[in-house]
Amino acid sequence: MQVAVLFSGGKDSSLAGLMLSHLLDVELITVSFGVCDAWVHARDSARALGMSHRVVNLPSDVVEEAAQMCLEDGHPSRAIQHIHVRSIELLSSLGVTRIADGTRRDDRVPKLTISEARSLEDRLGIQYMCPLWGIGSSTINELARTLFEFEQGESPQVRKADYEVELRAMVEEMGGPSAVGRIFPQHHVQSHVIGMRKGGIE
């Protein structure tokens, strides 16, 4: 049984992929909208983890729609959720039937409620998995420190391939540099996995 894990190269999606790899045949999937080449950072993380990785190119209008939402709302929450749901829908249209991600119990966005996840499964005929849903941030951070070597810092400075990277670029293209500073939160810490730690969990 194969599962496609939406993968940014960060510790959360890396942990989700690693957990599922003990049960299923995991393929790490990074979606790209052609705005920039951030996907290379996810590819490097996947290689460091020794896991299969593929880049799936999706229509740029998805991130264009999301950028317009950012400009209308003044914050990125609805836009990031939109990209997440559309990514799942578009992967499903390509024949992917099992889709997982690294969303956590304590996340705000992107995150589907239980009813939204059930609705998505019924509508698309997929199996949707979130292995980190029942785990708190402190436990996830401890697991990540134990299992991975990773870089961590404020979002614009970290090498990563999450939805925000291309969304920021599109917001800047549509609204200018000042729009990026106004819309995206300051001091948003994110991560980029660069390897596995020796020893692992004891």
mmCIF file with all atom_site columns, C-alpha atoms in Angstrom:
data_model
loop_
_atom_site.group_PDB
_atom_site.id
_atom_site.type_symbol
_atom_site.label_atom_id
_atom_site.label_alt_id
_atom_site.label_comp_id
_atom_site.label_asym_id
_atom_site.label_entity_id
_atom_site.label_seq_id
_atom_site.pdbx_PDB_ins_code
_atom_site.Cartn_x
_atom_site.Cartn_y
_atom_site.Cartn_z
_atom_site.occupancy
_atom_site.B_iso_or_equiv
_atom_site.pdbx_formal_charge
_atom_site.auth_seq_id
_atom_site.auth_comp_id
_atom_site.auth_asym_id
_atom_site.auth_atom_id
_atom_site.pdbx_PDB_model_num
ATOM 1   C CA . MET A 1 1   ? 0.000   0.000  0.000   1.00 0.00 ? 1   MET A CA 1
ATOM 2   C CA . GLN A 1 2   ? 1.420   3.363  -1.053  1.00 0.00 ? 2   GLN A CA 1
ATOM 3   C CA . VAL A 1 3   ? 0.753   6.747  0.513   1.00 0.00 ? 3   VAL A CA 1
ATOM 4   C CA . ALA A 1 4   ? 1.730   10.179 -0.808  1.00 0.00 ? 4   ALA A CA 1
ATOM 5   C CA . VAL A 1 5   ? 2.913   12.439 2.012   1.00 0.00 ? 5   VAL A CA 1
ATOM 6   C CA . LEU A 1 6   ? 2.760   16.165 1.287   1.00 0.00 ? 6   LEU A CA 1
ATOM 7   C CA . PHE A 1 7   ? 6.328   17.219 2.038   1.00 0.00 ? 7   PHE A CA 1
ATOM 8   C CA . SER A 1 8   ? 7.976   20.593 2.624   1.00 0.00 ? 8   SER A CA 1
ATOM 9   C CA . GLY A 1 9   ? 11.315  19.385 3.960   1.00 0.00 ? 9   GLY A CA 1
ATOM 10  C CA . GLY A 1 10  ? 10.434  20.555 7.474   1.00 0.00 ? 10  GLY A CA 1
ATOM 11  C CA . LYS A 1 11  ? 10.464  18.471 10.636  1.00 0.00 ? 11  LYS A CA 1
ATOM 12  C CA . ASP A 1 12  ? 6.688   17.930 10.771  1.00 0.00 ? 12  ASP A CA 1
ATOM 13  C CA . SER A 1 13  ? 6.236   16.446 7.307   1.00 0.00 ? 13  SER A CA 1
ATOM 14  C CA . SER A 1 14  ? 9.512   14.531 7.764   1.00 0.00 ? 14  SER A CA 1
ATOM 15  C CA . LEU A 1 15  ? 8.217   13.012 10.990  1.00 0.00 ? 15  LEU A CA 1
ATOM 16  C CA . ALA A 1 16  ? 4.876   12.140 9.374   1.00 0.00 ? 16  ALA A CA 1
ATOM 17  C CA . GLY A 1 17  ? 6.657   10.422 6.495   1.00 0.00 ? 17  GLY A CA 1
ATOM 18  C CA . LEU A 1 18  ? 8.977   8.518  8.811   1.00 0.00 ? 18  LEU A CA 1
ATOM 19  C CA . MET A 1 19  ? 6.113   7.318  11.017  1.00 0.00 ? 19  MET A CA 1
ATOM 20  C CA . LEU A 1 20  ? 4.062   6.089  8.062   1.00 0.00 ? 20  LEU A CA 1
ATOM 21  C CA . SER A 1 21  ? 7.086   4.412  6.457   1.00 0.00 ? 21  SER A CA 1
ATOM 22  C CA . HIS A 1 22  ? 6.898   1.688  9.115   1.00 0.00 ? 22  HIS A CA 1
ATOM 23  C CA . LEU A 1 23  ? 3.433   0.726  7.867   1.00 0.00 ? 23  LEU A CA 1
ATOM 24  C CA . LEU A 1 24  ? 3.159   1.792  4.224   1.00 0.00 ? 24  LEU A CA 1
ATOM 25  C CA . ASP A 1 25  ? 5.199   2.452  1.101   1.00 0.00 ? 25  ASP A CA 1
ATOM 26  C CA . VAL A 1 26  ? 5.802   6.207  1.415   1.00 0.00 ? 26  VAL A CA 1
ATOM 27  C CA . GLU A 1 27  ? 6.398   8.625  -1.431  1.00 0.00 ? 27  GLU A CA 1
ATOM 28  C CA . LEU A 1 28  ? 7.147   12.186 -0.339  1.00 0.00 ? 28  LEU A CA 1
ATOM 29  C CA . ILE A 1 29  ? 5.339   14.671 -2.583  1.00 0.00 ? 29  ILE A CA 1
ATOM 30  C CA . THR A 1 30  ? 6.216   18.343 -2.922  1.00 0.00 ? 30  THR A CA 1
ATOM 31  C CA . VAL A 1 31  ? 3.772   20.468 -4.866  1.00 0.00 ? 31  VAL A CA 1
ATOM 32  C CA . SER A 1 32  ? 5.115   23.316 -6.985  1.00 0.00 ? 32  SER A CA 1
ATOM 33  C CA . PHE A 1 33  ? 3.221   26.058 -8.769  1.00 0.00 ? 33  PHE A CA 1
ATOM 34  C CA . GLY A 1 34  ? 6.158   27.197 -10.887 1.00 0.00 ? 34  GLY A CA 1
ATOM 35  C CA . VAL A 1 35  ? 6.609   30.501 -9.057  1.00 0.00 ? 35  VAL A CA 1
ATOM 36  C CA . CYS A 1 36  ? 10.085  29.592 -7.761  1.00 0.00 ? 36  CYS A CA 1
ATOM 37  C CA . ASP A 1 37  ? 12.336  26.560 -7.294  1.00 0.00 ? 37  ASP A CA 1
ATOM 38  C CA . ALA A 1 38  ? 11.819  26.052 -3.556  1.00 0.00 ? 38  ALA A CA 1
ATOM 39  C CA . TRP A 1 39  ? 11.102  22.364 -4.219  1.00 0.00 ? 39  TRP A CA 1
ATOM 40  C CA . VAL A 1 40  ? 14.863  21.709 -4.393  1.00 0.00 ? 40  VAL A CA 1
ATOM 41  C CA . HIS A 1 41  ? 15.068  22.132 -0.609  1.00 0.00 ? 41  HIS A CA 1
ATOM 42  C CA . ALA A 1 42  ? 12.455  19.409 -0.112  1.00 0.00 ? 42  ALA A CA 1
ATOM 43  C CA . ARG A 1 43  ? 14.335  17.170 -2.549  1.00 0.00 ? 43  ARG A CA 1
ATOM 44  C CA . ASP A 1 44  ? 17.516  17.624 -0.519  1.00 0.00 ? 44  ASP A CA 1
ATOM 45  C CA . SER A 1 45  ? 15.679  16.806 2.722   1.00 0.00 ? 45  SER A CA 1
ATOM 46  C CA . ALA A 1 46  ? 14.148  13.678 1.195   1.00 0.00 ? 46  ALA A CA 1
ATOM 47  C CA . ARG A 1 47  ? 17.585  12.510 0.064   1.00 0.00 ? 47  ARG A CA 1
ATOM 48  C CA . ALA A 1 48  ? 18.938  13.098 3.566   1.00 0.00 ? 48  ALA A CA 1
ATOM 49  C CA . LEU A 1 49  ? 16.117  10.942 4.940   1.00 0.00 ? 49  LEU A CA 1
ATOM 50  C CA . GLY A 1 50  ? 16.694  8.249  2.318   1.00 0.00 ? 50  GLY A CA 1
ATOM 51  C CA . MET A 1 51  ? 13.069  8.395  1.168   1.00 0.00 ? 51  MET A CA 1
ATOM 52  C CA . SER A 1 52  ? 11.440  8.451  -2.267  1.00 0.00 ? 52  SER A CA 1
ATOM 53  C CA . HIS A 1 53  ? 10.494  11.954 -3.425  1.00 0.00 ? 53  HIS A CA 1
ATOM 54  C CA . ARG A 1 54  ? 8.592   13.452 -6.330  1.00 0.00 ? 54  ARG A CA 1
ATOM 55  C CA . VAL A 1 55  ? 7.701   16.993 -7.356  1.00 0.00 ? 55  VAL A CA 1
ATOM 56  C CA . VAL A 1 56  ? 4.177   17.459 -8.684  1.00 0.00 ? 56  VAL A CA 1
ATOM 57  C CA . ASN A 1 57  ? 3.612   20.610 -10.720 1.00 0.00 ? 57  ASN A CA 1
ATOM 58  C CA . LEU A 1 58  ? 0.191   22.130 -10.175 1.00 0.00 ? 58  LEU A CA 1
ATOM 59  C CA . PRO A 1 59  ? -1.505  25.053 -11.970 1.00 0.00 ? 59  PRO A CA 1
ATOM 60  C CA . SER A 1 60  ? -0.205  28.495 -11.013 1.00 0.00 ? 60  SER A CA 1
ATOM 61  C CA . ASP A 1 61  ? -3.748  29.840 -10.758 1.00 0.00 ? 61  ASP A CA 1
ATOM 62  C CA . VAL A 1 62  ? -4.053  28.072 -7.380  1.00 0.00 ? 62  VAL A CA 1
ATOM 63  C CA . VAL A 1 63  ? -1.371  30.257 -5.813  1.00 0.00 ? 63  VAL A CA 1
ATOM 64  C CA . GLU A 1 64  ? -2.622  33.316 -7.714  1.00 0.00 ? 64  GLU A CA 1
ATOM 65  C CA . GLU A 1 65  ? -6.077  32.836 -6.164  1.00 0.00 ? 65  GLU A CA 1
ATOM 66  C CA . ALA A 1 66  ? -4.458  32.389 -2.755  1.00 0.00 ? 66  ALA A CA 1
ATOM 67  C CA . ALA A 1 67  ? -2.375  35.551 -3.131  1.00 0.00 ? 67  ALA A CA 1
ATOM 68  C CA . GLN A 1 68  ? -5.522  37.508 -3.937  1.00 0.00 ? 68  GLN A CA 1
ATOM 69  C CA . MET A 1 69  ? -7.069  36.141 -0.725  1.00 0.00 ? 69  MET A CA 1
ATOM 70  C CA . CYS A 1 70  ? -4.027  37.396 1.210   1.00 0.00 ? 70  CYS A CA 1
ATOM 71  C CA . LEU A 1 71  ? -4.390  40.869 -0.252  1.00 0.00 ? 71  LEU A CA 1
ATOM 72  C CA . GLU A 1 72  ? -8.118  40.911 0.548   1.00 0.00 ? 72  GLU A CA 1
ATOM 73  C CA . ASP A 1 73  ? -7.824  39.487 4.079   1.00 0.00 ? 73  ASP A CA 1
ATOM 74  C CA . GLY A 1 74  ? -4.573  41.089 5.221   1.00 0.00 ? 74  GLY A CA 1
ATOM 75  C CA . HIS A 1 75  ? -3.318  37.743 6.548   1.00 0.00 ? 75  HIS A CA 1
ATOM 76  C CA . PRO A 1 76  ? -2.462  34.363 4.975   1.00 0.00 ? 76  PRO A CA 1
ATOM 77  C CA . SER A 1 77  ? -4.689  31.925 6.897   1.00 0.00 ? 77  SER A CA 1
ATOM 78  C CA . ARG A 1 78  ? -7.485  31.437 4.352   1.00 0.00 ? 78  ARG A CA 1
ATOM 79  C CA . ALA A 1 79  ? -4.989  31.419 1.495   1.00 0.00 ? 79  ALA A CA 1
ATOM 80  C CA . ILE A 1 80  ? -2.802  28.682 2.975   1.00 0.00 ? 80  ILE A CA 1
ATOM 81  C CA . GLN A 1 81  ? -5.862  26.569 3.745   1.00 0.00 ? 81  GLN A CA 1
ATOM 82  C CA . HIS A 1 82  ? -7.042  27.077 0.151   1.00 0.00 ? 82  HIS A CA 1
ATOM 83  C CA . ILE A 1 83  ? -3.707  25.889 -1.253  1.00 0.00 ? 83  ILE A CA 1
ATOM 84  C CA . HIS A 1 84  ? -3.729  22.842 1.025   1.00 0.00 ? 84  HIS A CA 1
ATOM 85  C CA . VAL A 1 85  ? -7.212  21.702 0.033   1.00 0.00 ? 85  VAL A CA 1
ATOM 86  C CA . ARG A 1 86  ? -6.603  22.382 -3.671  1.00 0.00 ? 86  ARG A CA 1
ATOM 87  C CA . SER A 1 87  ? -3.338  20.434 -3.514  1.00 0.00 ? 87  SER A CA 1
ATOM 88  C CA . ILE A 1 88  ? -5.163  17.413 -2.111  1.00 0.00 ? 88  ILE A CA 1
ATOM 89  C CA . GLU A 1 89  ? -7.901  17.750 -4.740  1.00 0.00 ? 89  GLU A CA 1
ATOM 90  C CA . LEU A 1 90  ? -5.412  18.033 -7.586  1.00 0.00 ? 90  LEU A CA 1
ATOM 91  C CA . LEU A 1 91  ? -3.343  15.081 -6.361  1.00 0.00 ? 91  LEU A CA 1
ATOM 92  C CA . SER A 1 92  ? -6.548  13.070 -6.244  1.00 0.00 ? 92  SER A CA 1
ATOM 93  C CA . SER A 1 93  ? -7.295  14.061 -9.850  1.00 0.00 ? 93  SER A CA 1
ATOM 94  C CA . LEU A 1 94  ? -3.913  12.557 -10.803 1.00 0.00 ? 94  LEU A CA 1
ATOM 95  C CA . GLY A 1 95  ? -4.960  9.193  -9.376  1.00 0.00 ? 95  GLY A CA 1
ATOM 96  C CA . VAL A 1 96  ? -3.393  9.467  -5.914  1.00 0.00 ? 96  VAL A CA 1
ATOM 97  C CA . THR A 1 97  ? -5.738  7.649  -3.532  1.00 0.00 ? 97  THR A CA 1
ATOM 98  C CA . ARG A 1 98  ? -3.903  7.833  -0.178  1.00 0.00 ? 98  ARG A CA 1
ATOM 99  C CA . ILE A 1 99  ? -2.719  11.266 0.898   1.00 0.00 ? 99  ILE A CA 1
ATOM 100 C CA . ALA A 1 100 ? -1.096  12.257 4.176   1.00 0.00 ? 100 ALA A CA 1
ATOM 101 C CA . ASP A 1 101 ? 0.414   15.409 5.630   1.00 0.00 ? 101 ASP A CA 1
ATOM 102 C CA . GLY A 1 102 ? 2.298   16.701 8.654   1.00 0.00 ? 102 GLY A CA 1
ATOM 103 C CA . THR A 1 103 ? -0.450  18.844 10.150  1.00 0.00 ? 103 THR A CA 1
ATOM 104 C CA . ARG A 1 104 ? -0.388  18.712 13.944  1.00 0.00 ? 104 ARG A CA 1
ATOM 105 C CA . ARG A 1 105 ? -2.915  18.801 16.761  1.00 0.00 ? 105 ARG A CA 1
ATOM 106 C CA . ASP A 1 106 ? -1.882  22.344 17.709  1.00 0.00 ? 106 ASP A CA 1
ATOM 107 C CA . ASP A 1 107 ? -1.774  23.785 14.176  1.00 0.00 ? 107 ASP A CA 1
ATOM 108 C CA . ARG A 1 108 ? -4.189  26.476 13.035  1.00 0.00 ? 108 ARG A CA 1
ATOM 109 C CA . VAL A 1 109 ? -3.546  26.370 9.294   1.00 0.00 ? 109 VAL A CA 1
ATOM 110 C CA . PRO A 1 110 ? -3.363  24.406 7.204   1.00 0.00 ? 110 PRO A CA 1
ATOM 111 C CA . LYS A 1 111 ? -5.607  21.996 9.027   1.00 0.00 ? 111 LYS A CA 1
ATOM 112 C CA . LEU A 1 112 ? -8.836  20.180 8.262   1.00 0.00 ? 112 LEU A CA 1
ATOM 113 C CA . THR A 1 113 ? -11.449 19.481 10.899  1.00 0.00 ? 113 THR A CA 1
ATOM 114 C CA . ILE A 1 114 ? -12.603 15.882 11.267  1.00 0.00 ? 114 ILE A CA 1
ATOM 115 C CA . SER A 1 115 ? -15.822 16.667 9.394   1.00 0.00 ? 115 SER A CA 1
ATOM 116 C CA . GLU A 1 116 ? -13.881 18.427 6.612   1.00 0.00 ? 116 GLU A CA 1
ATOM 117 C CA . ALA A 1 117 ? -11.531 15.455 6.305   1.00 0.00 ? 117 ALA A CA 1
ATOM 118 C CA . ARG A 1 118 ? -14.456 13.027 6.081   1.00 0.00 ? 118 ARG A CA 1
ATOM 119 C CA . SER A 1 119 ? -16.160 15.209 3.487   1.00 0.00 ? 119 SER A CA 1
ATOM 120 C CA . LEU A 1 120 ? -12.966 15.370 1.425   1.00 0.00 ? 120 LEU A CA 1
ATOM 121 C CA . GLU A 1 121 ? -12.558 11.586 1.583   1.00 0.00 ? 121 GLU A CA 1
ATOM 122 C CA . ASP A 1 122 ? -16.168 10.999 0.526   1.00 0.00 ? 122 ASP A CA 1
ATOM 123 C CA . ARG A 1 123 ? -16.100 13.584 -2.253  1.00 0.00 ? 123 ARG A CA 1
ATOM 124 C CA . LEU A 1 124 ? -12.759 12.533 -3.735  1.00 0.00 ? 124 LEU A CA 1
ATOM 125 C CA . GLY A 1 125 ? -12.776 8.826  -2.913  1.00 0.00 ? 125 GLY A CA 1
ATOM 126 C CA . ILE A 1 126 ? -9.428  9.045  -1.116  1.00 0.00 ? 126 ILE A CA 1
ATOM 127 C CA . GLN A 1 127 ? -7.954  8.014  2.208   1.00 0.00 ? 127 GLN A CA 1
ATOM 128 C CA . TYR A 1 128 ? -6.613  11.041 4.102   1.00 0.00 ? 128 TYR A CA 1
ATOM 129 C CA . MET A 1 129 ? -4.094  10.514 6.909   1.00 0.00 ? 129 MET A CA 1
ATOM 130 C CA . CYS A 1 130 ? -2.691  12.871 9.548   1.00 0.00 ? 130 CYS A CA 1
ATOM 131 C CA . PRO A 1 131 ? -0.341  10.850 11.779  1.00 0.00 ? 131 PRO A CA 1
ATOM 132 C CA . LEU A 1 132 ? 0.585   13.864 13.940  1.00 0.00 ? 132 LEU A CA 1
ATOM 133 C CA . TRP A 1 133 ? -2.975  14.929 14.796  1.00 0.00 ? 133 TRP A CA 1
ATOM 134 C CA . GLY A 1 134 ? -2.923  13.345 18.243  1.00 0.00 ? 134 GLY A CA 1
ATOM 135 C CA . ILE A 1 135 ? 0.520   14.631 19.230  1.00 0.00 ? 135 ILE A CA 1
ATOM 136 C CA . GLY A 1 136 ? 1.272   17.961 20.925  1.00 0.00 ? 136 GLY A CA 1
ATOM 137 C CA . SER A 1 137 ? 3.940   20.421 19.826  1.00 0.00 ? 137 SER A CA 1
ATOM 138 C CA . SER A 1 138 ? 6.323   19.705 22.699  1.00 0.00 ? 138 SER A CA 1
ATOM 139 C CA . THR A 1 139 ? 6.341   15.978 21.930  1.00 0.00 ? 139 THR A CA 1
ATOM 140 C CA . ILE A 1 140 ? 6.802   16.576 18.208  1.00 0.00 ? 140 ILE A CA 1
ATOM 141 C CA . ASN A 1 141 ? 9.702   18.940 18.882  1.00 0.00 ? 141 ASN A CA 1
ATOM 142 C CA . GLU A 1 142 ? 11.346  16.392 21.183  1.00 0.00 ? 142 GLU A CA 1
ATOM 143 C CA . LEU A 1 143 ? 10.943  13.627 18.609  1.00 0.00 ? 143 LEU A CA 1
ATOM 144 C CA . ALA A 1 144 ? 12.366  15.878 15.894  1.00 0.00 ? 144 ALA A CA 1
ATOM 145 C CA . ARG A 1 145 ? 15.410  16.796 18.003  1.00 0.00 ? 145 ARG A CA 1
ATOM 146 C CA . THR A 1 146 ? 15.996  13.112 18.695  1.00 0.00 ? 146 THR A CA 1
ATOM 147 C CA . LEU A 1 147 ? 15.563  11.863 15.132  1.00 0.00 ? 147 LEU A CA 1
ATOM 148 C CA . PHE A 1 148 ? 16.689  14.665 12.826  1.00 0.00 ? 148 PHE A CA 1
ATOM 149 C CA . GLU A 1 149 ? 19.429  17.134 12.148  1.00 0.00 ? 149 GLU A CA 1
ATOM 150 C CA . PHE A 1 150 ? 17.641  20.320 11.123  1.00 0.00 ? 150 PHE A CA 1
ATOM 151 C CA . GLU A 1 151 ? 18.002  24.046 10.648  1.00 0.00 ? 151 GLU A CA 1
ATOM 152 C CA . GLN A 1 152 ? 15.481  26.312 12.309  1.00 0.00 ? 152 GLN A CA 1
ATOM 153 C CA . GLY A 1 153 ? 14.746  30.008 12.045  1.00 0.00 ? 153 GLY A CA 1
ATOM 154 C CA . GLU A 1 154 ? 12.294  32.661 10.949  1.00 0.00 ? 154 GLU A CA 1
ATOM 155 C CA . SER A 1 155 ? 10.326  31.697 7.875   1.00 0.00 ? 155 SER A CA 1
ATOM 156 C CA . PRO A 1 156 ? 12.004  33.880 5.191   1.00 0.00 ? 156 PRO A CA 1
ATOM 157 C CA . GLN A 1 157 ? 15.497  32.721 6.207   1.00 0.00 ? 157 GLN A CA 1
ATOM 158 C CA . VAL A 1 158 ? 14.853  28.957 6.268   1.00 0.00 ? 158 VAL A CA 1
ATOM 159 C CA . ARG A 1 159 ? 15.373  26.762 3.194   1.00 0.00 ? 159 ARG A CA 1
ATOM 160 C CA . LYS A 1 160 ? 12.023  25.057 2.779   1.00 0.00 ? 160 LYS A CA 1
ATOM 161 C CA . ALA A 1 161 ? 9.358   24.190 0.250   1.00 0.00 ? 161 ALA A CA 1
ATOM 162 C CA . ASP A 1 162 ? 6.079   24.780 2.049   1.00 0.00 ? 162 ASP A CA 1
ATOM 163 C CA . TYR A 1 163 ? 3.076   26.598 0.601   1.00 0.00 ? 163 TYR A CA 1
ATOM 164 C CA . GLU A 1 164 ? 4.192   29.890 2.130   1.00 0.00 ? 164 GLU A CA 1
ATOM 165 C CA . VAL A 1 165 ? 7.331   30.213 -0.017  1.00 0.00 ? 165 VAL A CA 1
ATOM 166 C CA . GLU A 1 166 ? 5.557   30.471 -3.363  1.00 0.00 ? 166 GLU A CA 1
ATOM 167 C CA . LEU A 1 167 ? 2.638   32.321 -1.796  1.00 0.00 ? 167 LEU A CA 1
ATOM 168 C CA . ARG A 1 168 ? 5.005   35.020 -0.484  1.00 0.00 ? 168 ARG A CA 1
ATOM 169 C CA . ALA A 1 169 ? 6.575   35.339 -3.928  1.00 0.00 ? 169 ALA A CA 1
ATOM 170 C CA . MET A 1 170 ? 3.184   35.711 -5.604  1.00 0.00 ? 170 MET A CA 1
ATOM 171 C CA . VAL A 1 171 ? 1.966   38.247 -3.022  1.00 0.00 ? 171 VAL A CA 1
ATOM 172 C CA . GLU A 1 172 ? 5.111   40.288 -3.658  1.00 0.00 ? 172 GLU A CA 1
ATOM 173 C CA . GLU A 1 173 ? 4.524   40.087 -7.416  1.00 0.00 ? 173 GLU A CA 1
ATOM 174 C CA . MET A 1 174 ? 0.893   41.181 -7.090  1.00 0.00 ? 174 MET A CA 1
ATOM 175 C CA . GLY A 1 175 ? 1.111   43.620 -4.180  1.00 0.00 ? 175 GLY A CA 1
ATOM 176 C CA . GLY A 1 176 ? 4.749   44.614 -3.830  1.00 0.00 ? 176 GLY A CA 1
ATOM 177 C CA . PRO A 1 177 ? 7.302   43.974 -1.047  1.00 0.00 ? 177 PRO A CA 1
ATOM 178 C CA . SER A 1 178 ? 5.355   46.034 1.488   1.00 0.00 ? 178 SER A CA 1
ATOM 179 C CA . ALA A 1 179 ? 2.380   43.670 1.129   1.00 0.00 ? 179 ALA A CA 1
ATOM 180 C CA . VAL A 1 180 ? 4.529   40.706 2.189   1.00 0.00 ? 180 VAL A CA 1
ATOM 181 C CA . GLY A 1 181 ? 5.663   42.486 5.360   1.00 0.00 ? 181 GLY A CA 1
ATOM 182 C CA . ARG A 1 182 ? 2.117   43.545 6.147   1.00 0.00 ? 182 ARG A CA 1
ATOM 183 C CA . ILE A 1 183 ? 0.427   40.187 5.524   1.00 0.00 ? 183 ILE A CA 1
ATOM 184 C CA . PHE A 1 184 ? 2.790   37.528 6.835   1.00 0.00 ? 184 PHE A CA 1
ATOM 185 C CA . PRO A 1 185 ? 3.422   37.240 10.589  1.00 0.00 ? 185 PRO A CA 1
ATOM 186 C CA . GLN A 1 186 ? 6.785   38.180 12.035  1.00 0.00 ? 186 GLN A CA 1
ATOM 187 C CA . HIS A 1 187 ? 8.839   35.703 14.082  1.00 0.00 ? 187 HIS A CA 1
ATOM 188 C CA . HIS A 1 188 ? 7.247   32.657 12.453  1.00 0.00 ? 188 HIS A CA 1
ATOM 189 C CA . VAL A 1 189 ? 9.761   29.880 13.194  1.00 0.00 ? 189 VAL A CA 1
ATOM 190 C CA . GLN A 1 190 ? 10.091  27.004 10.709  1.00 0.00 ? 190 GLN A CA 1
ATOM 191 C CA . SER A 1 191 ? 12.548  24.203 9.984   1.00 0.00 ? 191 SER A CA 1
ATOM 192 C CA . HIS A 1 192 ? 14.479  22.375 7.270   1.00 0.00 ? 192 HIS A CA 1
ATOM 193 C CA . VAL A 1 193 ? 15.653  18.792 7.825   1.00 0.00 ? 193 VAL A CA 1
ATOM 194 C CA . ILE A 1 194 ? 19.227  18.147 6.677   1.00 0.00 ? 194 ILE A CA 1
ATOM 195 C CA . GLY A 1 195 ? 19.802  14.619 7.994   1.00 0.00 ? 195 GLY A CA 1
ATOM 196 C CA . MET A 1 196 ? 19.057  11.817 10.433  1.00 0.00 ? 196 MET A CA 1
ATOM 197 C CA . ARG A 1 197 ? 20.651  11.772 13.879  1.00 0.00 ? 197 ARG A CA 1
ATOM 198 C CA . LYS A 1 198 ? 22.630  8.719  14.885  1.00 0.00 ? 198 LYS A CA 1
ATOM 199 C CA . GLY A 1 199 ? 21.180  6.687  17.702  1.00 0.00 ? 199 GLY A CA 1
ATOM 200 C CA . GLY A 1 200 ? 17.551  7.734  17.324  1.00 0.00 ? 200 GLY A CA 1
ATOM 201 C CA . ILE A 1 201 ? 15.009  7.164  20.081  1.00 0.00 ? 201 ILE A CA 1
ATOM 202 C CA . GLU A 1 202 ? 16.132  5.290  23.180  1.00 0.00 ? 202 GLU A CA 1
#
